[in-house]
Coordinates of C-alpha atoms in Angstrom, one line a residue:
Chain A
X217 CA 72.0 29.8 44.9
X218 CA 72.9 26.0 45.9
X219 CA 70.5 23.7 47.3
X220 CA 70.9 23.3 51.2
X221 CA 68.4 20.4 51.1
X222 CA 67.4 17.9 48.2
X223 CA 64.1 15.7 48.1
X224 CA 65.5 13.0 50.1
X225 CA 66.6 15.5 52.8
X226 CA 63.4 17.4 52.6
X227 CA 61.4 14.3 53.1
X228 CA 63.2 12.8 55.9
X229 CA 63.0 16.5 57.6
X230 CA 58.7 15.7 57.2
X231 CA 59.2 12.5 58.8
X232 CA 61.1 13.9 61.9
X233 CA 59.3 17.2 62.5
X234 CA 55.7 16.3 61.2
X235 CA 55.1 12.5 61.8
X236 CA 51.4 13.1 61.7
X237 CA 51.3 14.4 58.3
X238 CA 54.6 13.3 56.7
X239 CA 53.0 10.4 54.4
X240 CA 50.5 13.2 52.8
X241 CA 53.5 15.0 51.2
X242 CA 56.0 13.5 48.8
X243 CA 58.6 15.7 47.8
X244 CA 59.4 14.7 44.0
X245 CA 61.6 17.4 42.7
X246 CA 64.0 20.1 44.1
X247 CA 65.6 23.1 41.9
X248 CA 66.5 26.3 43.1
X249 CA 63.5 28.4 44.5
X250 CA 61.3 25.5 43.3
X251 CA 59.8 22.0 44.5
X252 CA 57.5 19.7 43.0
X253 CA 55.3 18.0 45.9
X254 CA 52.8 15.1 45.6
X255 CA 49.7 14.4 47.8
X256 CA 48.8 10.7 47.7
X257 CA 44.9 11.5 47.7
X258 CA 43.3 9.0 50.7
X259 CA 40.0 8.5 52.0
X260 CA 40.7 11.0 54.8
X261 CA 41.2 13.9 52.3
X262 CA 37.7 13.6 50.9
X263 CA 34.2 15.1 51.3
X264 CA 31.3 13.4 50.4
X265 CA 30.7 13.1 46.8
X266 CA 34.4 12.3 46.4
X267 CA 35.8 16.0 46.0
X268 CA 39.1 16.6 47.9
X269 CA 38.6 19.1 51.2
X270 CA 39.9 22.8 51.3
X271 CA 42.2 22.2 53.9
X272 CA 43.7 19.3 52.3
X273 CA 44.5 21.9 49.4
X274 CA 45.7 24.8 51.6
X275 CA 48.0 22.3 53.7
X276 CA 49.6 21.1 50.4
X277 CA 50.0 24.7 49.2
X278 CA 51.4 25.7 52.9
X279 CA 54.0 22.7 53.1
X280 CA 55.3 23.1 49.7
X281 CA 56.2 27.0 50.0
X282 CA 57.4 25.8 53.6
X283 CA 59.6 22.8 51.8
X284 CA 61.0 25.2 48.8
X285 CA 62.3 27.6 51.9
X286 CA 63.8 25.0 53.7
X287 CA 65.3 23.7 50.3
X288 CA 67.2 27.3 50.2
X289 CA 68.0 28.0 53.9
X290 CA 68.3 24.6 55.4
X291 CA 66.2 23.3 58.1
X292 CA 65.1 26.5 59.9
X293 CA 61.9 24.8 60.8
X294 CA 60.3 27.3 63.0
X295 CA 59.4 29.1 60.0
X296 CA 55.5 30.2 59.8
X297 CA 53.1 31.2 57.7
X298 CA 52.0 34.7 58.1
X299 CA 49.6 35.2 55.0
X300 CA 48.2 32.9 52.7
X301 CA 45.9 33.7 49.6
X302 CA 44.2 30.6 47.7
X303 CA 41.9 30.4 44.6
X304 CA 40.0 27.1 44.2
X305 CA 39.5 27.1 40.7
X306 CA 38.1 23.8 39.4
X307 CA 37.0 20.4 41.3
X308 CA 39.8 18.0 41.4
X309 CA 39.6 15.1 39.5
X310 CA 38.5 11.9 41.8
X311 CA 41.0 9.0 42.3
X312 CA 44.1 11.0 41.1
X313 CA 47.0 12.5 43.1
X314 CA 47.5 16.2 43.4
X315 CA 50.8 17.8 42.3
X316 CA 51.7 21.1 43.7
X317 CA 54.5 22.9 42.0
X318 CA 55.7 25.5 44.3
X319 CA 58.0 28.6 43.2
X320 CA 59.8 31.2 45.7
X321 CA 59.6 34.8 44.3
X322 CA 61.8 36.4 47.3
X323 CA 63.8 34.9 49.9
X324 CA 65.0 37.6 52.1
X325 CA 66.5 37.5 55.7
X326 CA 63.0 37.7 57.4
X327 CA 60.4 36.7 54.8
X328 CA 59.9 34.3 52.0
X329 CA 57.3 34.9 49.2
X330 CA 56.2 32.3 46.8
X331 CA 53.4 30.8 44.4
X332 CA 51.7 27.5 44.0
X333 CA 49.8 25.9 41.0
X334 CA 48.1 22.9 42.2
X335 CA 46.9 20.2 39.5
X336 CA 45.3 17.1 39.5
X337 CA 47.8 14.7 38.2
X338 CA 48.1 14.6 34.6
X339 CA 45.6 17.3 33.9
X340 CA 46.7 20.9 32.4
X341 CA 44.4 23.2 34.1
X342 CA 45.2 23.7 37.7
X343 CA 42.6 23.1 40.4
X344 CA 43.9 26.0 42.7
X345 CA 46.5 28.5 42.9
X346 CA 48.1 30.1 46.2
X347 CA 50.5 32.5 47.2
X348 CA 52.1 32.7 50.6
X349 CA 54.2 34.5 52.5
X350 CA 56.6 32.6 55.6
X351 CA 58.3 34.4 58.2
X352 CA 61.9 33.1 59.1
X353 CA 63.0 33.7 62.3
X354 CA 66.6 35.3 63.0
X355 CA 69.4 33.0 63.5
Chain B
X225 CA 17.1 39.5 56.7
X226 CA 15.0 36.4 58.4
X227 CA 17.5 33.5 59.4
X228 CA 16.6 30.4 57.4
X229 CA 18.6 28.3 60.0
X230 CA 19.1 28.6 63.4
X231 CA 22.1 27.1 65.4
X232 CA 20.5 23.7 65.7
X233 CA 19.6 23.8 62.3
X234 CA 23.2 24.3 61.2
X235 CA 24.5 21.9 63.8
X236 CA 22.3 19.3 62.2
X237 CA 23.3 20.2 58.4
X238 CA 27.0 19.4 59.5
X239 CA 26.4 16.3 61.1
X240 CA 24.4 15.3 57.5
X241 CA 26.8 16.6 55.2
X242 CA 30.1 16.7 56.8
X243 CA 30.0 13.7 59.3
X244 CA 33.6 13.3 59.1
X245 CA 34.6 16.7 60.5
X246 CA 31.2 17.6 62.1
X247 CA 32.6 17.5 65.7
X248 CA 35.3 20.0 65.3
X249 CA 32.9 22.6 64.4
X250 CA 29.9 23.5 66.9
X251 CA 28.1 26.8 66.0
X252 CA 27.1 28.8 69.1
X253 CA 25.3 31.9 68.1
X254 CA 23.8 32.8 64.7
X255 CA 22.4 36.3 64.0
X256 CA 21.6 38.0 60.5
X257 CA 24.8 37.7 58.5
X258 CA 26.9 36.5 61.3
X259 CA 27.9 32.9 63.3
X260 CA 30.0 32.3 66.1
X261 CA 31.9 28.7 65.7
X262 CA 33.4 26.5 68.2
X263 CA 36.4 24.6 67.3
X264 CA 36.9 21.6 70.4
X265 CA 40.9 21.3 70.0
X266 CA 42.0 18.0 70.0
X267 CA 45.2 16.3 69.4
X268 CA 44.6 15.6 65.9
X269 CA 44.6 19.7 65.1
X270 CA 48.1 19.8 67.0
X271 CA 51.5 20.2 65.6
X272 CA 54.7 19.3 67.6
X273 CA 55.0 22.1 70.3
X274 CA 51.4 22.1 70.7
X275 CA 50.5 24.7 68.2
X276 CA 47.4 24.5 66.1
X277 CA 48.0 23.6 62.3
X278 CA 47.4 26.1 59.5
X279 CA 45.1 23.6 57.9
X280 CA 42.6 23.6 61.0
X281 CA 42.5 27.1 61.4
X282 CA 41.7 27.6 57.6
X283 CA 39.2 24.7 57.8
X284 CA 37.4 26.9 60.9
X285 CA 37.5 30.0 58.8
X286 CA 36.0 28.1 55.9
X287 CA 33.4 26.2 57.4
X288 CA 32.4 29.5 59.3
X289 CA 31.6 31.6 56.3
X290 CA 29.8 28.8 54.6
X291 CA 27.3 28.1 58.0
X292 CA 26.9 32.0 57.8
X293 CA 26.0 31.7 54.3
X294 CA 23.7 28.8 54.9
X295 CA 21.9 30.4 58.0
X296 CA 20.8 33.4 55.7
X297 CA 19.7 31.5 52.4
X298 CA 19.2 28.0 53.7
X299 CA 20.9 24.4 53.1
X300 CA 22.3 25.5 49.4
X301 CA 24.9 22.9 50.3
X302 CA 26.9 23.0 47.2
X303 CA 28.2 26.5 47.6
X304 CA 31.9 26.1 47.2
X305 CA 34.9 28.5 48.2
X306 CA 36.7 30.2 45.6
X307 CA 38.9 32.3 47.7
X308 CA 40.5 32.6 51.1
X309 CA 43.1 34.9 52.3
X310 CA 44.1 34.5 55.5
X311 CA 46.7 36.0 58.2
X312 CA 48.1 34.2 60.9
X313 CA 48.8 36.8 63.4
X314 CA 49.7 35.3 66.7
X315 CA 50.4 31.4 68.1
X316 CA 47.1 30.2 69.5
X317 CA 47.2 29.4 73.4
X318 CA 47.7 25.8 74.0
X319 CA 44.9 23.7 75.7
X320 CA 42.2 26.3 74.8
X321 CA 39.4 26.1 72.1
X322 CA 39.1 28.4 69.3
X323 CA 36.5 30.9 68.7
X324 CA 35.5 32.0 65.1
X325 CA 33.5 35.4 64.5
X326 CA 32.3 35.4 61.2
X327 CA 30.2 38.0 59.3
X328 CA 29.2 38.5 55.9
X329 CA 29.5 41.7 54.1
X330 CA 27.8 40.9 51.0
X331 CA 25.2 38.1 50.1
X332 CA 24.3 38.2 46.3
X333 CA 22.6 35.9 44.0
X334 CA 25.7 34.0 43.1
X335 CA 28.9 35.6 45.4
X336 CA 28.8 35.7 49.5
X337 CA 31.8 37.3 50.7
X338 CA 32.8 37.4 54.7
X339 CA 35.5 37.9 57.4
X340 CA 36.5 35.9 60.0
X341 CA 38.1 36.6 63.3
X342 CA 39.7 33.6 65.3
X343 CA 40.1 33.9 68.9
X344 CA 42.1 31.5 71.6
X345 CA 38.9 31.3 73.7
X346 CA 39.1 34.0 76.4
X347 CA 42.0 35.9 74.6
X348 CA 41.3 39.4 73.4
X349 CA 44.0 39.5 70.6
X350 CA 42.7 37.5 67.4
X351 CA 45.2 34.6 66.4
X352 CA 44.1 34.5 62.9
X353 CA 42.0 36.7 60.3
X354 CA 40.5 35.5 57.2
X355 CA 38.2 36.6 54.2
X356 CA 36.5 34.2 52.1
X357 CA 34.3 34.4 49.1
X358 CA 31.7 31.6 48.2
X359 CA 30.2 30.8 44.7
X360 CA 26.3 29.8 45.3
X361 CA 25.0 27.6 42.6
X362 CA 21.9 28.7 40.9
X363 CA 18.7 27.3 42.1
Chain C
X30 CA 47.6 51.7 74.4
X31 CA 47.9 55.4 74.0
X32 CA 47.7 57.2 70.8
X33 CA 51.0 58.5 69.6
X34 CA 49.2 60.7 66.6
X35 CA 45.8 62.4 66.6
X36 CA 43.9 63.2 63.6
X37 CA 45.5 66.8 63.4
X38 CA 48.7 65.2 63.3
X39 CA 48.2 62.3 60.9
X40 CA 46.6 65.1 58.2
X41 CA 49.6 67.2 58.9
X42 CA 51.9 64.0 58.3
X43 CA 50.1 63.3 54.9
X44 CA 50.5 66.7 53.6
X45 CA 54.2 66.6 54.7
X46 CA 55.2 63.1 53.4
X47 CA 52.8 62.7 50.4
X48 CA 52.0 66.3 49.1
X49 CA 50.9 64.7 45.8
X50 CA 48.0 62.8 46.9
X51 CA 47.4 64.4 50.6
X52 CA 44.0 66.1 49.5
X53 CA 42.8 62.5 48.7
X54 CA 42.5 61.6 52.4
X55 CA 41.0 63.3 55.3
X56 CA 41.8 61.5 58.7
X57 CA 38.3 62.2 60.4
X58 CA 38.6 59.8 63.7
X59 CA 41.3 58.3 65.7
X60 CA 41.2 55.8 68.2
X61 CA 43.6 53.1 69.5
X62 CA 43.9 50.6 66.7
X63 CA 41.3 52.5 64.6
X64 CA 41.1 55.4 62.2
X65 CA 38.2 56.8 60.0
X66 CA 39.7 58.2 56.6
X67 CA 37.4 60.2 54.2
X68 CA 38.2 60.0 50.6
X69 CA 36.5 63.3 48.8
X70 CA 35.7 61.8 45.6
X71 CA 36.9 63.9 42.4
X72 CA 36.8 63.4 38.4
X73 CA 40.2 62.2 38.8
X74 CA 39.0 58.9 40.8
X75 CA 36.3 58.1 38.2
X76 CA 35.8 55.8 35.3
X77 CA 33.6 56.1 32.6
X78 CA 30.0 55.5 33.6
X79 CA 30.9 57.3 37.0
X80 CA 32.3 54.3 39.0
X81 CA 35.4 54.9 41.3
X82 CA 38.5 53.4 39.9
X83 CA 40.2 50.0 41.5
X84 CA 43.2 52.0 42.3
X85 CA 41.6 54.6 44.0
X86 CA 40.0 52.3 46.7
X87 CA 43.0 50.6 46.8
X88 CA 45.0 53.5 47.9
X89 CA 42.3 54.4 50.3
X90 CA 42.7 50.9 52.0
X91 CA 46.2 51.1 51.9
X92 CA 46.7 54.4 53.6
X93 CA 44.1 53.7 56.2
X94 CA 46.1 50.8 57.5
X95 CA 49.4 53.4 57.1
X96 CA 47.8 55.9 59.4
X97 CA 46.4 53.6 61.9
X98 CA 49.8 52.2 62.6
X99 CA 51.5 55.8 62.7
X100 CA 48.5 56.5 65.1
X101 CA 49.9 54.3 67.3
X102 CA 53.6 53.9 66.9
X103 CA 54.5 57.8 65.5
X104 CA 55.9 58.8 62.4
X105 CA 57.8 55.6 61.4
X106 CA 57.4 56.8 57.6
X107 CA 59.2 54.1 56.0
X108 CA 56.6 51.4 56.8
X109 CA 56.0 49.4 53.6
X110 CA 53.0 47.5 52.3
X111 CA 54.1 44.0 51.6
X112 CA 50.7 42.2 51.2
X113 CA 47.1 43.7 50.4
X114 CA 43.9 41.3 49.9
X115 CA 40.8 43.2 48.6
X116 CA 37.3 42.4 48.1
X117 CA 35.3 44.6 45.2
X118 CA 31.8 43.8 46.6
X119 CA 29.3 46.5 45.2
X120 CA 29.4 49.7 42.7
X121 CA 30.1 52.9 44.9
X122 CA 27.2 55.2 44.7
X123 CA 28.1 58.0 42.4
X124 CA 28.5 61.8 43.8
X125 CA 29.4 60.4 47.1
X126 CA 32.4 60.2 49.1
X127 CA 34.0 57.2 50.5
X128 CA 34.9 56.5 54.0
X129 CA 37.3 53.8 55.4
X130 CA 36.9 52.4 58.5
X131 CA 40.1 50.7 59.3
X132 CA 41.4 48.6 62.3
X133 CA 44.6 46.8 63.4
X134 CA 44.6 43.3 64.7
X135 CA 48.1 43.0 65.4
X136 CA 50.8 45.5 65.9
X137 CA 53.9 43.8 66.3
X138 CA 57.7 45.0 66.3
X139 CA 58.1 44.4 62.4
X140 CA 54.5 43.7 61.2
X141 CA 51.3 45.5 61.3
X142 CA 47.9 43.3 60.0
X143 CA 44.8 45.4 59.9
X144 CA 41.3 45.2 57.8
X145 CA 39.3 48.0 56.3
X146 CA 35.8 48.2 55.4
X147 CA 35.2 51.0 52.8
X148 CA 31.7 52.4 52.7
X149 CA 29.9 55.1 50.0
X150 CA 29.1 57.7 52.8
X151 CA 25.7 57.1 54.4
X152 CA 25.3 53.6 52.9
X153 CA 25.0 50.6 55.1
X154 CA 26.5 47.7 52.6
X155 CA 30.4 48.1 52.3
X156 CA 31.5 48.7 48.6
X157 CA 34.9 47.0 49.5
X158 CA 36.7 45.4 52.4
X159 CA 40.7 44.7 52.4
X160 CA 43.1 43.3 54.5
X161 CA 46.5 44.4 54.7
X162 CA 50.4 43.9 56.1
X163 CA 52.6 46.4 56.8
X164 CA 56.5 45.9 57.5
X165 CA 57.8 48.5 60.0
X166 CA 61.6 48.8 59.7
X167 CA 64.0 48.7 62.8
X168 CA 64.3 51.8 64.7
Chain D
X215 CA 41.8 28.7 22.4
X216 CA 42.1 31.1 19.5
X217 CA 42.7 34.9 20.5
X218 CA 40.0 37.4 19.9
X219 CA 42.1 40.5 20.1
X220 CA 45.6 41.3 19.6
X221 CA 47.8 43.8 21.2
X222 CA 46.8 46.2 18.4
X223 CA 43.2 45.8 19.4
X224 CA 43.8 45.6 23.1
X225 CA 45.5 48.9 23.1
X226 CA 42.8 50.4 21.2
X227 CA 40.2 49.4 23.4
X228 CA 42.4 51.1 26.2
X229 CA 42.2 54.5 24.3
X230 CA 38.6 54.1 23.6
X231 CA 37.2 52.5 27.0
X232 CA 39.9 54.1 29.4
X233 CA 41.1 57.5 28.1
X234 CA 42.4 58.9 31.1
X235 CA 44.8 55.9 31.7
X236 CA 45.4 54.6 28.4
X237 CA 48.9 55.8 28.1
X238 CA 49.9 54.1 31.5
X239 CA 49.7 50.8 29.8
X240 CA 51.0 49.5 26.5
X241 CA 50.2 45.9 25.3
X242 CA 53.4 44.4 24.2
X243 CA 52.6 40.8 23.6
X244 CA 49.7 38.6 23.8
X245 CA 49.5 34.9 23.6
X246 CA 46.7 32.4 24.6
X247 CA 45.9 33.2 28.3
X248 CA 48.9 35.5 28.6
X249 CA 49.5 39.3 27.9
X250 CA 52.8 41.3 28.7
X251 CA 52.0 45.0 29.5
X252 CA 54.6 47.9 30.0
X253 CA 53.9 50.9 32.1
X254 CA 56.0 54.0 31.4
X255 CA 57.2 55.3 34.5
X256 CA 56.3 58.9 34.9
X257 CA 56.3 61.4 37.8
X258 CA 52.8 60.8 38.5
X259 CA 53.6 57.1 39.3
X260 CA 56.2 58.2 42.2
X261 CA 56.2 58.8 45.4
X262 CA 58.7 61.1 47.7
X263 CA 62.3 58.8 47.3
X264 CA 61.4 58.0 43.7
X265 CA 59.6 54.8 44.4
X266 CA 56.6 53.8 42.6
X267 CA 53.2 53.9 44.5
X268 CA 51.3 51.0 45.6
X269 CA 48.0 52.2 43.6
X270 CA 50.2 52.3 40.4
X271 CA 51.5 48.7 41.1
X272 CA 47.8 47.7 41.5
X273 CA 46.6 49.0 38.5
X274 CA 49.2 47.7 36.5
X275 CA 48.2 44.2 37.6
X276 CA 44.4 44.9 37.7
X277 CA 44.7 45.9 34.0
X278 CA 46.7 43.3 32.6
X279 CA 44.2 40.3 34.0
X280 CA 41.8 42.8 32.6
X281 CA 43.3 42.6 29.2
X282 CA 44.6 39.0 29.2
X283 CA 40.7 38.2 29.6
X284 CA 39.6 40.5 26.8
X285 CA 42.2 38.8 24.5
X286 CA 40.2 35.5 24.8
X287 CA 36.6 36.6 25.1
X288 CA 36.6 40.0 23.2
X289 CA 35.6 43.2 24.5
X290 CA 33.1 42.4 27.6
X291 CA 34.2 45.5 28.9
X292 CA 31.9 45.5 31.9
X293 CA 33.8 42.6 33.5
X294 CA 34.8 43.8 36.8
X295 CA 37.5 43.1 39.3
X296 CA 36.0 41.0 42.4
X297 CA 39.4 40.1 44.4
X298 CA 42.8 41.1 44.1
X299 CA 45.7 39.7 46.2
X300 CA 48.8 41.5 45.9
X301 CA 52.6 41.0 47.4
X302 CA 55.0 43.7 47.1
X303 CA 58.4 42.0 47.3
X304 CA 61.0 44.6 46.2
X305 CA 61.7 48.4 45.9
X306 CA 61.3 48.9 41.8
X307 CA 64.3 50.3 40.5
X308 CA 64.1 54.2 39.7
X309 CA 64.1 55.5 36.3
X310 CA 63.0 52.1 34.9
X311 CA 59.8 50.9 33.4
X312 CA 57.5 48.3 34.9
X313 CA 56.7 45.0 33.0
X314 CA 54.0 43.0 34.0
X315 CA 53.6 39.3 32.8
X316 CA 49.9 38.2 33.5
X317 CA 48.7 34.3 32.9
X318 CA 45.0 33.3 33.2
X319 CA 44.5 30.2 34.8
X320 CA 40.6 29.7 34.8
X321 CA 38.7 31.3 32.2
X322 CA 35.0 30.3 33.1
X323 CA 31.8 31.6 31.9
X324 CA 31.6 33.8 34.9
X325 CA 34.8 34.1 36.4
X326 CA 38.6 34.7 35.0
X327 CA 41.4 34.1 37.5
X328 CA 44.9 34.9 36.8
X329 CA 48.3 35.7 38.3
X330 CA 50.7 38.6 37.5
X331 CA 54.3 39.1 37.8
X332 CA 55.6 42.8 37.7
X333 CA 59.2 43.4 37.3
X334 CA 61.2 46.5 36.9
X335 CA 62.6 46.3 33.2
X336 CA 65.8 44.0 33.0
X337 CA 65.7 42.9 36.3
X338 CA 65.1 39.2 37.2
X339 CA 63.8 39.5 40.7
X340 CA 60.0 40.3 40.3
X341 CA 59.1 43.6 42.4
X342 CA 55.4 42.4 43.1
X343 CA 53.3 39.5 42.4
X344 CA 49.3 39.3 42.4
X345 CA 46.3 37.3 41.8
X346 CA 43.2 38.8 40.4
X347 CA 39.6 37.3 39.9
X348 CA 37.0 38.9 37.3
X349 CA 33.5 38.6 37.2
X350 CA 32.2 38.3 33.6
X351 CA 28.8 39.6 33.1
X352 CA 26.3 37.5 31.2
X353 CA 25.9 38.0 27.4

């Protein structure tokens, strides 16, 4: 299982395809079936009290599985999320970036399935976990 | 099961507690264990190609169950989402608002569980469905 | 949306294809995109204390969406579950059958998505809710 | 995080509390926040064609998180599943046991959340993944 795209290629893909949100998601590491993605937390991600919004964490999980899939199959940018199940387990630490560790468990012709653990940087206990399915369009 | 908050009270709650996103979510109807919420679609919700972003639909489902819970128990604003499972089933119609129909199936002392169907306004087939659990803090 | 199979045809399908479990699932009503399925509760479904086991309720939800799909597309028996999210909300009443109300929200060429509410017969509050996705094999 | 129960104690708990199904689930390893559970596949778990039934895999995931929780907090046997999201990714290999690797991500006073990967013994690619939440009753 060779990589079709490395971290630099994935970051370039985000800037080209999703310019509105590309600065939210920095690919840090890529390995077969795995990516690590940083969300540099900014004011627009916060709710009153300083907690990070649910849609922000959902978006991080979602993009991480997308990028893990692109890393393996190349820029099939029309892949779409069909399902996400996400558990919010702890309040993220304020003033700290989020780091998502995504792993694909299945990469078929038409479906990709993977898991994501989201951590406040530097903390061992994850703040959220998610599993996602992407539908991959026929070539 | 009397309502503790009506549509006007819920809309006022959103403006007070979530000023950054209150304009995204307009409560249209409230009934026991049910709310209807409109998302007036704007450019900031879109992805290239005109489709509505996943985090936007997640956020709509999430806030709808939150508001259905507040309608029943009053402004226990520290309720937090613990789980969401969401299925994205169709591409939303472009240029049309989203309407979420949320229904609570359980409202216990510590957990609320409900379902949401999200439609492009005027279309019969839903674009997404979601189920969510909220943890309700002790009084 | 005409029905391809009615309740009698679905019950016959269960006896032919799933003889080990067919007596657990009685199709009571069929309508476009909807079925109602009864689980006649027996000792083998119970856990100590008289509660109905989780796998029994999972199985009821799973077969209900399968049958709703077969009702619409005919006996494509190789359809397989790809995802299920289930919430267990209340203890089922002892000595009472379970009734599942299943509804399809999407029936595409390759995926079917639906929701199920499971009730102890005669009680208004559901004991469980589930959403399922089936992959439908190409003809 | 010391263990309150080891593999022998967990297997004894299963025989005492769940005698009908105890032979289906053999705890093989226990570590902090983790258990490995074997399902010795038998005819009663199979569907026509030799595939393992969905409720069997659901039950394995469910009991694995239950046992991981008991390992940490002791025999709080009234813990109940509140949510499960499960993805069925591949057909299990016939004639081979299933092995579940369960890991807790959160163990709070009232909720435990964990992930399970289910493999056909000896195969690297998992056949299913699941995440579960248990509600832990107050002492």
